[in-house]
PDB file of C-alpha atoms in Angstrom:
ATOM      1  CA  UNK A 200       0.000   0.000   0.000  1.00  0.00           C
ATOM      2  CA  UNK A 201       1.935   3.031  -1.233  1.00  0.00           C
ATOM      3  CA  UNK A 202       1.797   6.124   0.938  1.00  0.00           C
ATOM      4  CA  UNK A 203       2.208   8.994  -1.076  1.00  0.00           C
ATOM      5  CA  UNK A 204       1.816   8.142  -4.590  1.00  0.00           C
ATOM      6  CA  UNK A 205       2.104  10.140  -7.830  1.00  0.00           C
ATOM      7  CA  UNK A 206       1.577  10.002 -11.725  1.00  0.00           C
ATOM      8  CA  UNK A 207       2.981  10.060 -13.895  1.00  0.00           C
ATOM      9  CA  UNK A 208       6.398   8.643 -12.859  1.00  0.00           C
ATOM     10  CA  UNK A 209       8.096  10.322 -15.763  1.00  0.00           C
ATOM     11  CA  UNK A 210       6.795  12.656 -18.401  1.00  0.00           C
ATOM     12  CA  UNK A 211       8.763  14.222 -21.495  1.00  0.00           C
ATOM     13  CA  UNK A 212       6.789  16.698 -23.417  1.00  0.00           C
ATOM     14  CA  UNK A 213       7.515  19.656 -25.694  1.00  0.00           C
ATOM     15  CA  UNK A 214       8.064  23.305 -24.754  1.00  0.00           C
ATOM     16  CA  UNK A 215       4.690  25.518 -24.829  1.00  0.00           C
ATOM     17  CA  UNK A 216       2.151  22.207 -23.733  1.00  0.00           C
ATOM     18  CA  UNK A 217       0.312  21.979 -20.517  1.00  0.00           C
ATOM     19  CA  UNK A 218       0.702  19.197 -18.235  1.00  0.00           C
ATOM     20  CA  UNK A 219      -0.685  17.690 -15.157  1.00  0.00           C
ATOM     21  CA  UNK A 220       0.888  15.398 -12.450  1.00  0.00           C
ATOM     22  CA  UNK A 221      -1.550  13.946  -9.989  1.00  0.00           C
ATOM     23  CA  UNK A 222      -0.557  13.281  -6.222  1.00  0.00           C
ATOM     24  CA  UNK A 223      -3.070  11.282  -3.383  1.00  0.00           C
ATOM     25  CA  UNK A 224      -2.130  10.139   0.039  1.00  0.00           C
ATOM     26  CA  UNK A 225      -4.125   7.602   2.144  1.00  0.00           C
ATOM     27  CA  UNK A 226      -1.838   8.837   5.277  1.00  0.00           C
ATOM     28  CA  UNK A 227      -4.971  10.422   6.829  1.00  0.00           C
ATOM     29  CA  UNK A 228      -2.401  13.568   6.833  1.00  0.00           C
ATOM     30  CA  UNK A 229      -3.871  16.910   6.879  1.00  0.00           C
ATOM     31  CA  UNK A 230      -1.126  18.787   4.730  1.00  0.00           C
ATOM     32  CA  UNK A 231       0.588  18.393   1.546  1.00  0.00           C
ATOM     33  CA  UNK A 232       3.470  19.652  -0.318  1.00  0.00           C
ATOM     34  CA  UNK A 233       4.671  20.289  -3.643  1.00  0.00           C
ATOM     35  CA  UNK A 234       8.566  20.213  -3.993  1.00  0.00           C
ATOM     36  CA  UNK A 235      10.809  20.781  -7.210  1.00  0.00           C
ATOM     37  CA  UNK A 236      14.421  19.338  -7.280  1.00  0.00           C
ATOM     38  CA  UNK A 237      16.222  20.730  -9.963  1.00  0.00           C
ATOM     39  CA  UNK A 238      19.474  19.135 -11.831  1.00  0.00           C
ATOM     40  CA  UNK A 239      21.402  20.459  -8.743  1.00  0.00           C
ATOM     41  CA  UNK A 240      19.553  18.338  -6.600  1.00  0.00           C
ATOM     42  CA  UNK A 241      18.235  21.112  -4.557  1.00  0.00           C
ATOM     43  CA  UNK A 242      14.865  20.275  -2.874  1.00  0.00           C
ATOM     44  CA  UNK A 243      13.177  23.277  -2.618  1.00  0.00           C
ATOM     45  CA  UNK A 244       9.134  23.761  -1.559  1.00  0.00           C
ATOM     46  CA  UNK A 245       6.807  25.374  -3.756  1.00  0.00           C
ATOM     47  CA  UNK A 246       2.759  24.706  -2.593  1.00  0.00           C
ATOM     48  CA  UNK A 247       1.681  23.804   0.615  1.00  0.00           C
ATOM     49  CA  UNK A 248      -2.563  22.987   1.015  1.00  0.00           C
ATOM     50  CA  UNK A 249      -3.770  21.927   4.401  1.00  0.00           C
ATOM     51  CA  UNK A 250      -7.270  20.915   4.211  1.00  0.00           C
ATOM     52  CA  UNK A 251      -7.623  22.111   0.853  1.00  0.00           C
ATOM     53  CA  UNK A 252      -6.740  25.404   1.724  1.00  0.00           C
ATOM     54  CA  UNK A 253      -3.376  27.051  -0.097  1.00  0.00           C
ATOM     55  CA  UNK A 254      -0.845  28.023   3.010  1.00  0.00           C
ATOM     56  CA  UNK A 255       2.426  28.136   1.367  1.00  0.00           C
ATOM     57  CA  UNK A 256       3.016  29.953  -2.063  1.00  0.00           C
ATOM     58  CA  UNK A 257       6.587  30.337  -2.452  1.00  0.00           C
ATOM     59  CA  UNK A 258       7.753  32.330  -5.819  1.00  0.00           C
ATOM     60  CA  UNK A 259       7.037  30.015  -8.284  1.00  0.00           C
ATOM     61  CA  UNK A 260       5.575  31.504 -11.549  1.00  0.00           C
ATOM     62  CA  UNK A 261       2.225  31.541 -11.958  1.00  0.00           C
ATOM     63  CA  UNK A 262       2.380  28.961 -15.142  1.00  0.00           C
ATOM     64  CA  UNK A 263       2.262  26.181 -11.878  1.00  0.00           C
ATOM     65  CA  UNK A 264      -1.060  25.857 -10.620  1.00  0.00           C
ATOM     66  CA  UNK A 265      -1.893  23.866  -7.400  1.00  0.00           C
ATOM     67  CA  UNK A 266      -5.143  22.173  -6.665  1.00  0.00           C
ATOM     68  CA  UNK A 267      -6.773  20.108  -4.310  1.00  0.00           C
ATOM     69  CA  UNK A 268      -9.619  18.996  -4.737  1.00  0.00           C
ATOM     70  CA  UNK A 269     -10.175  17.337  -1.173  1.00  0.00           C
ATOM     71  CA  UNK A 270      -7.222  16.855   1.433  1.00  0.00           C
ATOM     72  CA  UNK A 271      -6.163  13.319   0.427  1.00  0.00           C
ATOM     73  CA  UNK A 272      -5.198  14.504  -3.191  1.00  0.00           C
ATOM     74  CA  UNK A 273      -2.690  17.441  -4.298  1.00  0.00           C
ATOM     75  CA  UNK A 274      -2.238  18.026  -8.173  1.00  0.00           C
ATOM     76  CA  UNK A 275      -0.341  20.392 -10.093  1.00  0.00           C
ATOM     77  CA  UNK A 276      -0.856  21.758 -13.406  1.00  0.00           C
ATOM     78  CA  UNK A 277       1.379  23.556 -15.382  1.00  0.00           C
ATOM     79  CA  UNK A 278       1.023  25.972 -18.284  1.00  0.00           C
ATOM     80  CA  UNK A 279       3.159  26.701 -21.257  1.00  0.00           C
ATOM     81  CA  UNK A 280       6.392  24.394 -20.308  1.00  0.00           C
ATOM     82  CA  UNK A 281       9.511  25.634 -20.205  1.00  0.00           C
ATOM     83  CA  UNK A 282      12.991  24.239 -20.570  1.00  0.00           C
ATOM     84  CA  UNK A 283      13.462  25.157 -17.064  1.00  0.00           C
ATOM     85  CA  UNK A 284      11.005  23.200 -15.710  1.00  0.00           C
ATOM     86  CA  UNK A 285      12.510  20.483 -16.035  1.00  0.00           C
ATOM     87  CA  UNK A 286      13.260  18.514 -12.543  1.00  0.00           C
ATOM     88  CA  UNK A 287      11.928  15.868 -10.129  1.00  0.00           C
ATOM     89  CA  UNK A 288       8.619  16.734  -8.989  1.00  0.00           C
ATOM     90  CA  UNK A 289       8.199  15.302  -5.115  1.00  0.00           C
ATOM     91  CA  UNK A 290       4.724  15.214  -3.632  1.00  0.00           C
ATOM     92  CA  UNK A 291       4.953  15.121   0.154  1.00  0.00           C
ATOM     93  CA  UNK A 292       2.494  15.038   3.162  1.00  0.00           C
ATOM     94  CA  UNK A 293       2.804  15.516   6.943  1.00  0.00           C
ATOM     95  CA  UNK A 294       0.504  15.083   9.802  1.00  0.00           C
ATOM     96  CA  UNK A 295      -0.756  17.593  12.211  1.00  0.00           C
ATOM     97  CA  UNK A 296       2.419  19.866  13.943  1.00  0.00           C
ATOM     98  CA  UNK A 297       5.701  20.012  12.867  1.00  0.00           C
ATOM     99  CA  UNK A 298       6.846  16.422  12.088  1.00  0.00           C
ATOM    100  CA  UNK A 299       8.746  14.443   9.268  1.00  0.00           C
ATOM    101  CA  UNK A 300       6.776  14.458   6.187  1.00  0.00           C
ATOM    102  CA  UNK A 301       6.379  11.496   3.597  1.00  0.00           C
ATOM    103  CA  UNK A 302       7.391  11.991  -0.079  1.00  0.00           C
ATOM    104  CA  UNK A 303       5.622  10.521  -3.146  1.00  0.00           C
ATOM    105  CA  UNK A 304       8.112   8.312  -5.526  1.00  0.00           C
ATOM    106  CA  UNK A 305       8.774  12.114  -7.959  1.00  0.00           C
ATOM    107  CA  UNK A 306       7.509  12.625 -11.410  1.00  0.00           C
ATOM    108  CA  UNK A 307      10.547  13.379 -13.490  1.00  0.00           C
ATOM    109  CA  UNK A 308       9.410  15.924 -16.125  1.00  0.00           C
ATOM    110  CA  UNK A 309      11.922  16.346 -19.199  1.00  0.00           C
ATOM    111  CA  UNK A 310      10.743  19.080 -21.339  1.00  0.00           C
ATOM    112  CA  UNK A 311      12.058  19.038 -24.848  1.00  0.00           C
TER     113      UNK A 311
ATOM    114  CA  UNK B1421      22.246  33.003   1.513  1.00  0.00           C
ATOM    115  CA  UNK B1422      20.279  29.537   1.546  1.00  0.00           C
ATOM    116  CA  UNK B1423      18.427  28.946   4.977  1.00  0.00           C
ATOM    117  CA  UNK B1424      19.990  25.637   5.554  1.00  0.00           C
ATOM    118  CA  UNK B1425      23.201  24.775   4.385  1.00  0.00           C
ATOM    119  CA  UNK B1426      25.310  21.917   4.325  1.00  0.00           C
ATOM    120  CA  UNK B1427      28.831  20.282   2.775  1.00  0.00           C
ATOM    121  CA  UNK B1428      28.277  18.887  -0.297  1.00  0.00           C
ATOM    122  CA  UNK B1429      30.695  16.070   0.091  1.00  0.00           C
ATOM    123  CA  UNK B1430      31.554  13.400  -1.153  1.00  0.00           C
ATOM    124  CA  UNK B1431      32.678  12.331   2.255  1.00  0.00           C
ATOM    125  CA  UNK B1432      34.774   8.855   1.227  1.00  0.00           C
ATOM    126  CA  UNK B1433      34.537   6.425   4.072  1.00  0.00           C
ATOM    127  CA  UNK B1434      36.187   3.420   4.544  1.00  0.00           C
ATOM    128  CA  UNK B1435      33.418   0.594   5.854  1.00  0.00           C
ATOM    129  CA  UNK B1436      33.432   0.461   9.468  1.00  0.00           C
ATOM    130  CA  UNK B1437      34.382   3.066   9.805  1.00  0.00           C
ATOM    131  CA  UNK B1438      32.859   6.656  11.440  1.00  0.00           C
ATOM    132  CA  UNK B1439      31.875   9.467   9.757  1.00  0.00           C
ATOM    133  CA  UNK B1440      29.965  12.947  11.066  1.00  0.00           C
ATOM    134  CA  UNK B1441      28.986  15.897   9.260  1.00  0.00           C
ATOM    135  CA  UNK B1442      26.850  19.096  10.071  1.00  0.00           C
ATOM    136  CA  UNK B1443      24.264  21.491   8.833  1.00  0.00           C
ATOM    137  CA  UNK B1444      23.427  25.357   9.532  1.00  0.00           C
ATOM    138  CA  UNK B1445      20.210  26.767   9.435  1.00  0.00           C
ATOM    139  CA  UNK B1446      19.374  30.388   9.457  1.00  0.00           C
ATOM    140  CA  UNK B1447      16.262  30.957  10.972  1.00  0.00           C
ATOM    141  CA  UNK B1448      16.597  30.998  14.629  1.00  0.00           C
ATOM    142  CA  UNK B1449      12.908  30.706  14.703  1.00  0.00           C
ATOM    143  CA  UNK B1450      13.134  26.907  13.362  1.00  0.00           C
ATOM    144  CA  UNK B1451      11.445  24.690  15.727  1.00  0.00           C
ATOM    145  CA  UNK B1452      11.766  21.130  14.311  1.00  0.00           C
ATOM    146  CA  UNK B1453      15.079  19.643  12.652  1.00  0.00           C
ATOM    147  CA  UNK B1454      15.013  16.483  10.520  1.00  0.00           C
ATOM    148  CA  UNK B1455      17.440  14.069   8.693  1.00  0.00           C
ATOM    149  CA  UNK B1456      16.489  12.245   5.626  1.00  0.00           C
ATOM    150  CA  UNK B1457      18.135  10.006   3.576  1.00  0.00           C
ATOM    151  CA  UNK B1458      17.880  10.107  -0.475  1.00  0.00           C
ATOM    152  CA  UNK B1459      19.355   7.634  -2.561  1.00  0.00           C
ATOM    153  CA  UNK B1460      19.822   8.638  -6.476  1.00  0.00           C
ATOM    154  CA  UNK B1461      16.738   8.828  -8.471  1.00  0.00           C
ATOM    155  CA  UNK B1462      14.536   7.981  -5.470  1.00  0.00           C
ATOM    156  CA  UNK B1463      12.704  10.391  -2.737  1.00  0.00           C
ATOM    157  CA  UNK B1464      13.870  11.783   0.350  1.00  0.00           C
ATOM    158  CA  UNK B1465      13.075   9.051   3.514  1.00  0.00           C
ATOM    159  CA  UNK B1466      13.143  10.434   6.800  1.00  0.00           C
ATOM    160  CA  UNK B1467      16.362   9.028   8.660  1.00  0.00           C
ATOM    161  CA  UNK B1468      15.427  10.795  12.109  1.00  0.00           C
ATOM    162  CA  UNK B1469      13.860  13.653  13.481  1.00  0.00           C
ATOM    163  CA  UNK B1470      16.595  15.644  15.976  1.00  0.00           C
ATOM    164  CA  UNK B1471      15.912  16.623  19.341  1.00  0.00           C
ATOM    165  CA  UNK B1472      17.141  19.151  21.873  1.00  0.00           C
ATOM    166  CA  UNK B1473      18.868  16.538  23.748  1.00  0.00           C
ATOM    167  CA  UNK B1474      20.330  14.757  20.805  1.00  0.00           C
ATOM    168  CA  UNK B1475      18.893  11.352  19.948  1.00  0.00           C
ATOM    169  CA  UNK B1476      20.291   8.240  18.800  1.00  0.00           C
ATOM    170  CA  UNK B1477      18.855   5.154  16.387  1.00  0.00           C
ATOM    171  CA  UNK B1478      20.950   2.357  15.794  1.00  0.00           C
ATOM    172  CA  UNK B1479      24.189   3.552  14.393  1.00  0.00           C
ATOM    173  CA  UNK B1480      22.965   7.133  14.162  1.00  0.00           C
ATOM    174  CA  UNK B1481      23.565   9.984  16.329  1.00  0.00           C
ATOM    175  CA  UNK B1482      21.869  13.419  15.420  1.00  0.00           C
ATOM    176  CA  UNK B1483      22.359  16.335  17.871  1.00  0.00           C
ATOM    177  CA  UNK B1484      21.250  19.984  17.750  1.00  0.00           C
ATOM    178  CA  UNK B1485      23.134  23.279  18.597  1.00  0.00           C
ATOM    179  CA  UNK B1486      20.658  25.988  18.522  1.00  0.00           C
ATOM    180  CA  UNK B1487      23.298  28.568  20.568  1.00  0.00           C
ATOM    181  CA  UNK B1488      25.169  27.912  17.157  1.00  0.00           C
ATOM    182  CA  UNK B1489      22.201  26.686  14.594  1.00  0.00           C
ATOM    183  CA  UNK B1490      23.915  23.444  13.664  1.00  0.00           C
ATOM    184  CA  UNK B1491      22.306  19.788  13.481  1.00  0.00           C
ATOM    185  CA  UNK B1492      24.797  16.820  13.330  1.00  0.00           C
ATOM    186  CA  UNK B1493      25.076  13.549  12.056  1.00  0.00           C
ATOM    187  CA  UNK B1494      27.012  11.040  13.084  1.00  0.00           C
ATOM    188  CA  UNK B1495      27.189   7.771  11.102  1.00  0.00           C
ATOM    189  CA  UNK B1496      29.054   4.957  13.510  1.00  0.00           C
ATOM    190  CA  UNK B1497      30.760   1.533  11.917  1.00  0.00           C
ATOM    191  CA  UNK B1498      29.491   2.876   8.340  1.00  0.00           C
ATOM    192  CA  UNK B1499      28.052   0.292   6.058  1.00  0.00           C
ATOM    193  CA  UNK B1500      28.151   0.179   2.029  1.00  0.00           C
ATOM    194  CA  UNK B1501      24.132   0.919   2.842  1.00  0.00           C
ATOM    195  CA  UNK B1502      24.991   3.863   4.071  1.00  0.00           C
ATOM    196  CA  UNK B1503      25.988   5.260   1.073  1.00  0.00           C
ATOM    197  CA  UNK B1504      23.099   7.822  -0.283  1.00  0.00           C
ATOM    198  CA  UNK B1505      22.759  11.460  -0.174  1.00  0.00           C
ATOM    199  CA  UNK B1506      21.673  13.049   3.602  1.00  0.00           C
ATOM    200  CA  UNK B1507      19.354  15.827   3.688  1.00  0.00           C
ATOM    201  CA  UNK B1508      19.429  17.877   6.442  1.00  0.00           C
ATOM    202  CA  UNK B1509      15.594  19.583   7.198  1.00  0.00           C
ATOM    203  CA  UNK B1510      14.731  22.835   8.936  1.00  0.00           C
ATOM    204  CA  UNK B1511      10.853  23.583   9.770  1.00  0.00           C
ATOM    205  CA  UNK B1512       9.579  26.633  11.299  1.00  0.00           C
ATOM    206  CA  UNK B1513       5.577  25.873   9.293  1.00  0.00           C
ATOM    207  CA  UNK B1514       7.439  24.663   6.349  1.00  0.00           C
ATOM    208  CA  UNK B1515      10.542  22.659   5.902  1.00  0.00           C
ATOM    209  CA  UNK B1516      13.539  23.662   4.074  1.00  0.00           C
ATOM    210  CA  UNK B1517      15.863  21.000   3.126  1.00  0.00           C
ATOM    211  CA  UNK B1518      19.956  21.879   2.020  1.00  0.00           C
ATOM    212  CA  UNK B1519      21.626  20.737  -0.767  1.00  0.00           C
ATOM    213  CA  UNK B1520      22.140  17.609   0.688  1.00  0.00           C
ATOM    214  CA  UNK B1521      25.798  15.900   2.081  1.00  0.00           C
ATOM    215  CA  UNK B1522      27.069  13.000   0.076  1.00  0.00           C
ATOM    216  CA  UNK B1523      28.390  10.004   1.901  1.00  0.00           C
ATOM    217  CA  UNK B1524      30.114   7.201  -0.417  1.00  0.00           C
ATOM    218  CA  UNK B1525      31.102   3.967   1.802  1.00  0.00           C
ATOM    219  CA  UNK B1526      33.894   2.139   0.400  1.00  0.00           C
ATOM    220  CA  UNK B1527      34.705  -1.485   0.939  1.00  0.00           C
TER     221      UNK B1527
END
C-alpha cells in the first residue's frame, strides 16, 4: 500500500504544452506539499494545502497551478512548459504539527 | 544566503568506519530539525527527526546546537548501505531541506 503516490512517474513533453501530475495520500495527513528538485539536486518547496486550503506559495511563476480537490489529493498543473522546468517533482504530506513528512516516488518531467 | 546549508561532500569512508557531518540553518525561529536520507533517483526518507537533547537510532547519532544553529550527524561503523545522499531539514511551518551531504562507503 503506497503512501504517497504520484503520476505520472516520468513525463517528457515539448516546450509551450500543458501538463498535469496527480498526487493522493491515504496517510490520513492533513497537509501536503509540492517540492521541485532541480538538476542540482536542490529540494526546494513550492505549494503547501492543508485541508484544501493554499498556506504556502513560495515564488514560483504563476504557469504552476496547485489544486486540491479534497485533502487526500494534491495536483499540479502547469502551463506553457519551459525548458526550465525540467526537474523531479516530489509530492509530500505531513501530519498535524511540525513532524517528518512522507514523499511521493517524484515525477521526473523532461521538457524538450 | 540559503536557509539551511550543508557540505556537499563526497565524504569517502572506509566501511566500518565513522563518519559525522553538520548542517546550519538560518532561521533561529526553526522549531523542528530532521534528517532524511535520499538515494539517487529515489525520494527523500526520513532518517530521524533531531531533538534538543540529541537522539540516537541504531548507528545514528543526530544532535542539535541551537546557541550555534547546527544539526549533526554522526554515522558509527558505516556500512556500504549507508551510502546515499543526507538531507538535512529545517521547519519553522514549512521545511527547508539543504543541498544535501554526500556520503560514499567504500569497501
Amino acid at each position: 500500500d503506497t503512501a504517497v503516490s504520484q503520476t505520472p512517474k516520468y513525463l517528457v513533453t515539448q516546450m509551450g504544452n500543458d501538463k498535469s501530475i496527480k498526487c493522493e495520500q491515504n496517510l490520513g495527513h492533513d497537509t501536503m506539499y509540492w517540492y521541485k528538485q532541480d538538476s542540482k539536486k536542490f529540494l526546494k518547496i513550492m505549494f503547501s494545502y492543508n485541508n484544501k486550503e493554499l498556506i504556502i506559495n513560495e515564488t514560483v511563476p504563476n504557469r504552476f497551478s496547485p489544486k486540491s480537490p479534497d485533502k487526500a489529493h494534491l495536483n499540479l498543473h502547469i502551463n506553457s512548459l519551459e525548458l526550465g522546468d525540467s526537474a523531479v517533482y516530489f509530492c509530500a504530506s505531513s501530519p498535524q504539527g511540525d513532524r517528518g513528512y512522507t514523499f511521493g516516488s517524484g515525477t521526473r518531467l523532461t521538457v524538450v | 544566503r540559503k536557509e539551511v546549508e550543508q557540505d556537499p561532500g563526497p565524504f569517502n569512508v572506509p566501511e566500518g568506519a565513522t563518519v559525522a557531518f553538520n548542517c546550519t540553518y538560518s532561521n533561529s525561529a526553526s522549531q523542528s530539525f530532521f534528517w532524511y536520507r535520499q538515494d539517487c533517483r529515489k525520494e527523500p526518507k526520513l532518517l530521524m527527526s533531531v531533538y534538543s537533547s540529541g537522539n540516537e537510532d541504531g548507528r545514528f547519532t543526530a544532535q542539535l546546537n541551537r546557541a550555534s544553529q547546527y544539526i549533526s550527524l554522526l554515522i558509527r561503523d558505516s556500512k556500504l548501505s549507508d551510502s546515499a545522499t543526507y538531507l538535512c531539514g529545517s521547519s519553522w511551518g514549512k521545511l527547508q531541506f539543504g543541498a544535501g551531504t554526500q556520503v560514499v562507503v567504500t569497501p
